[in-house]
Backbone as CSV, one residue per row, in Angstrom:
resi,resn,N_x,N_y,N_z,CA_x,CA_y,CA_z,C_x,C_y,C_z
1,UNK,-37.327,-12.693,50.437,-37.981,-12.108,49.287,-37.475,-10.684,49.110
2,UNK,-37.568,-10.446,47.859,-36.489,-9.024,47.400,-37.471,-7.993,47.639
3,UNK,-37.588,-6.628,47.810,-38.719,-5.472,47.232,-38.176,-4.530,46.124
4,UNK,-39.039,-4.483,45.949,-39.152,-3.662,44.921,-40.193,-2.196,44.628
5,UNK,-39.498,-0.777,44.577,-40.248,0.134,44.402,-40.593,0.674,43.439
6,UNK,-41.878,1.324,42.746,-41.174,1.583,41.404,-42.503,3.073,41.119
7,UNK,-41.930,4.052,40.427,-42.660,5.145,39.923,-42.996,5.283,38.809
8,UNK,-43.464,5.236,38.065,-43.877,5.371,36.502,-44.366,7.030,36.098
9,UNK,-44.326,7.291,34.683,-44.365,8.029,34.088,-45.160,9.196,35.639
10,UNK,-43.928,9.757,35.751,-43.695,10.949,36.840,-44.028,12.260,36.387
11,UNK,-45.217,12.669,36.942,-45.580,14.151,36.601,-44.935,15.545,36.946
12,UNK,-43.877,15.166,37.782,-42.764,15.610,38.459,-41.411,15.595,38.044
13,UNK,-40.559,16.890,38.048,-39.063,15.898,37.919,-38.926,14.613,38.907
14,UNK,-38.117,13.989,38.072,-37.816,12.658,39.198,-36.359,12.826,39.930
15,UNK,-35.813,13.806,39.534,-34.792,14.169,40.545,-35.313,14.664,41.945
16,UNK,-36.951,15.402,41.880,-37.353,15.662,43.399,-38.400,14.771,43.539
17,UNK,-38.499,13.648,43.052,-39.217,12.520,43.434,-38.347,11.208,43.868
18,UNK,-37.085,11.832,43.772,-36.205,10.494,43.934,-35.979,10.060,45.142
19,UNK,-35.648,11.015,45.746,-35.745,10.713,47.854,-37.219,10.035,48.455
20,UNK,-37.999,10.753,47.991,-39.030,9.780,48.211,-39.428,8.169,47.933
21,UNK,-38.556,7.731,46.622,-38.459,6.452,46.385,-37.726,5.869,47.188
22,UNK,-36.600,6.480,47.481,-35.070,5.839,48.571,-35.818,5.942,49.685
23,UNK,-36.688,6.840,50.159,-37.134,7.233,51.916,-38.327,5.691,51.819
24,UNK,-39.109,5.348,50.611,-39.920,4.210,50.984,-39.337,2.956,50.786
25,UNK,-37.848,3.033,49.724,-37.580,2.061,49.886,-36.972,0.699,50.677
26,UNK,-36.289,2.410,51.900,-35.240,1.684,53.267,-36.808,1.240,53.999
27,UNK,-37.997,1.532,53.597,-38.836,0.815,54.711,-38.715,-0.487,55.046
28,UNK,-38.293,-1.253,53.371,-38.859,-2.642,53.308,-37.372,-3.186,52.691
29,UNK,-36.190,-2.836,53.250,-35.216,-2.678,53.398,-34.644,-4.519,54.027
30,UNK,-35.820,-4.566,54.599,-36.049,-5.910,55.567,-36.074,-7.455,54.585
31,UNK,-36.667,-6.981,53.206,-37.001,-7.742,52.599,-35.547,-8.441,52.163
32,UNK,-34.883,-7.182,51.565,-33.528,-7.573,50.644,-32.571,-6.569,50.863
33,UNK,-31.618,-7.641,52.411,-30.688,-6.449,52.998,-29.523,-6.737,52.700
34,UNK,-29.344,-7.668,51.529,-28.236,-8.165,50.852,-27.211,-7.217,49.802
35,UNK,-28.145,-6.265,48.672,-27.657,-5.227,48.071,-29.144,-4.345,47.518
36,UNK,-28.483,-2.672,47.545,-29.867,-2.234,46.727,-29.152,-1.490,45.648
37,UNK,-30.012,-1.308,44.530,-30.027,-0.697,43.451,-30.804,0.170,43.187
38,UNK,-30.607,1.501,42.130,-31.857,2.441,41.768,-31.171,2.670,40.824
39,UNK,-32.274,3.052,39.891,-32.264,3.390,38.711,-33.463,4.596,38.251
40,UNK,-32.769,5.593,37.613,-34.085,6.698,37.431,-33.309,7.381,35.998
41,UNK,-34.585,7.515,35.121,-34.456,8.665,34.013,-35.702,9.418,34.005
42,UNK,-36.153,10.573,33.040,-36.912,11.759,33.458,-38.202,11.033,33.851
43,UNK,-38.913,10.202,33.890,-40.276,9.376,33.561,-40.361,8.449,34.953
44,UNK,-38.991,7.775,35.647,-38.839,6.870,36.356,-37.987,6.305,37.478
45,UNK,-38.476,6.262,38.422,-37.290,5.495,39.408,-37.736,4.330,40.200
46,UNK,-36.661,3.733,40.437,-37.392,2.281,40.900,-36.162,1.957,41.706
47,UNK,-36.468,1.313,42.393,-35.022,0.844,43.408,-35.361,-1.047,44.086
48,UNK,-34.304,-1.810,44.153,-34.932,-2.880,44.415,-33.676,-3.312,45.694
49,UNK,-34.711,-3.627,46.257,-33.854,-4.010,47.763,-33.488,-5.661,47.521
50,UNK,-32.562,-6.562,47.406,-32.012,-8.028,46.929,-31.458,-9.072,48.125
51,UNK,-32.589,-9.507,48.143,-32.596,-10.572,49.210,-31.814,-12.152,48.293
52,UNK,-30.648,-12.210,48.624,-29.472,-13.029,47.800,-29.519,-14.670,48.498
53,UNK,-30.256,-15.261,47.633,-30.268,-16.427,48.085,-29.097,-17.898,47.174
54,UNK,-29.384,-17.698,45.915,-28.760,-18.674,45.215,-27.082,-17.858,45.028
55,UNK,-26.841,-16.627,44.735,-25.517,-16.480,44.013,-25.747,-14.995,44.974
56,UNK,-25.005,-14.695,46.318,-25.387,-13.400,46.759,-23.512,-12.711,46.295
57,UNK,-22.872,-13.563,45.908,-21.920,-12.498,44.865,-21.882,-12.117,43.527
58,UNK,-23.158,-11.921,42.880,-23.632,-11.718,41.966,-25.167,-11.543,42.033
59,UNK,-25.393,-10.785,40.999,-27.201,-10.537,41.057,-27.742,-9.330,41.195
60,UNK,-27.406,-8.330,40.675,-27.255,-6.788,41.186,-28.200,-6.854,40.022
61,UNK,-28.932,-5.127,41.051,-29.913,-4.854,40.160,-30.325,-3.412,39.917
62,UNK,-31.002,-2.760,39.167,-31.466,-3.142,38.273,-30.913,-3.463,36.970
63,UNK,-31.564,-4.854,35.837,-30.874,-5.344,34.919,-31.100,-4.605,33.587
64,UNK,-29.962,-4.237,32.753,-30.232,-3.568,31.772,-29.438,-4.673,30.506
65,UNK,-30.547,-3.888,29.373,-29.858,-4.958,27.692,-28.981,-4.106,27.401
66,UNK,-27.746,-4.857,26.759,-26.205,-4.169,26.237,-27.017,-3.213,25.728
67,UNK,-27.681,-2.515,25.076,-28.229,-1.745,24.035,-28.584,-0.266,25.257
68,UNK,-29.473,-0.745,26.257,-29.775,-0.269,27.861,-31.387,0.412,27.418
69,UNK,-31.646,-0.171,26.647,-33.255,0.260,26.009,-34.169,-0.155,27.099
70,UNK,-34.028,-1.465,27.916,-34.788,-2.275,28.819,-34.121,-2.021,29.854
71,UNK,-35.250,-1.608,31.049,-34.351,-1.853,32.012,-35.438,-2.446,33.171
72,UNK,-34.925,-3.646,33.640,-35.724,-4.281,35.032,-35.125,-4.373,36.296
73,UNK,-36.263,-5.029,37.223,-36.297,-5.014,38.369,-36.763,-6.215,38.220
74,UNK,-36.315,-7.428,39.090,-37.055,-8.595,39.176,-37.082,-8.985,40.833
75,UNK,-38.048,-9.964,41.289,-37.973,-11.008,41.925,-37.915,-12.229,41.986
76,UNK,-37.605,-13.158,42.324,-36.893,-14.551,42.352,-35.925,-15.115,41.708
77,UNK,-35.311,-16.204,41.887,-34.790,-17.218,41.375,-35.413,-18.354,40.516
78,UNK,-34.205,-17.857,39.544,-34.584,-18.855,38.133,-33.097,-20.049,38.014
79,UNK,-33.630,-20.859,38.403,-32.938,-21.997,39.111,-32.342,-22.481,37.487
80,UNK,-33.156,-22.340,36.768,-32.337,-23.316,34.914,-32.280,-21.894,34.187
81,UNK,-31.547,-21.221,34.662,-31.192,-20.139,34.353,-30.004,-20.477,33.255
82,UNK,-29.179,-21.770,33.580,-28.311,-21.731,32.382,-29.263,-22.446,31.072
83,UNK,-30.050,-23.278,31.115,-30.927,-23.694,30.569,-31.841,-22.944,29.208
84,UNK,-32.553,-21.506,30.132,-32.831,-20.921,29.493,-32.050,-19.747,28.740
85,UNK,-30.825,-19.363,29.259,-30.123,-18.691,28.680,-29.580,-18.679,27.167
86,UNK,-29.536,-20.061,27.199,-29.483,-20.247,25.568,-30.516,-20.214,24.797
87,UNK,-31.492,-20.066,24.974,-32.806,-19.571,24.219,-32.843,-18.590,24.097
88,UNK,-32.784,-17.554,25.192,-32.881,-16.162,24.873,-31.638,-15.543,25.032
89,UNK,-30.736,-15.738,24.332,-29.236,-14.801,24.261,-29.357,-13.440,23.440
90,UNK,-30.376,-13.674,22.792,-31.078,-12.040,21.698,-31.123,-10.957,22.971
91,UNK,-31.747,-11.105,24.329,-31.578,-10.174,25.108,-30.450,-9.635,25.656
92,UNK,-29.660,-11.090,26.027,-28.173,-10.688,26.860,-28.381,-9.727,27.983
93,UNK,-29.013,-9.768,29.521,-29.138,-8.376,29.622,-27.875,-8.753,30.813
94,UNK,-27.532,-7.684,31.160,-26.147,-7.487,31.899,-26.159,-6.971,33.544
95,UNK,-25.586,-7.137,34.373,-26.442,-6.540,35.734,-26.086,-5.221,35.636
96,UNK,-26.703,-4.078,36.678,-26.266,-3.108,36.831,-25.132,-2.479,37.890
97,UNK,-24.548,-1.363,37.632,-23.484,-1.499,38.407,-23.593,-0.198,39.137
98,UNK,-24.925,0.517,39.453,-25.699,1.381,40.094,-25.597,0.890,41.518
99,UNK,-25.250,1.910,41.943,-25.497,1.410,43.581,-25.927,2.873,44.267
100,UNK,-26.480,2.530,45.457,-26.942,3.978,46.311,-25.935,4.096,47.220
């Protein structure tokens, strides 16, 4: 199972809140020691540790829309992933290529 950390609307810069996300996120490091990601703008940082089960050469995170308006963090596997992809191609979102 992947973890996931995440800060929301930060009363703080999040440039000196950002070590603190990375310092809690190597806790659970255990979860998803496959690849990690972070992502932070003035409001947010989130980092997700990726425990790679179906495709561990691919799957990086966090996922952003071509546009980069959205940006997530998920957990699990979506097994009809090609399935549903053609339903929702309006999102397209793309992995990220953020790394720590």
């Amino acid at each position: 199972m992947c973890g996931i950390v995440c800060l929301f609307d930060a009363k703080q810069k999040t440039e000196i809140l950002r070590p603190q996300v990375l310092e809690m996120s190597k806790k659970i490091r255990h979860r998803g020691p496959d690849w990690s990601g972070v992502f932070q703008d003035e409001k947010v940082v989130f980092s997700h540790e990726r425990l790679a089960i179906v495709d561990p050469t691919s799957g990086k995170q966090p996922l952003f829309t071509k546009d980069g308006k959205v940006v997530l963090a998920v957990n699990g596997e979506i097994y009809n992933h090609r399935e549903l992809k053609k339903n929702f191609r309006i999102m397209n979102f793309r992995p990220s290529l953020i790394v720590k």
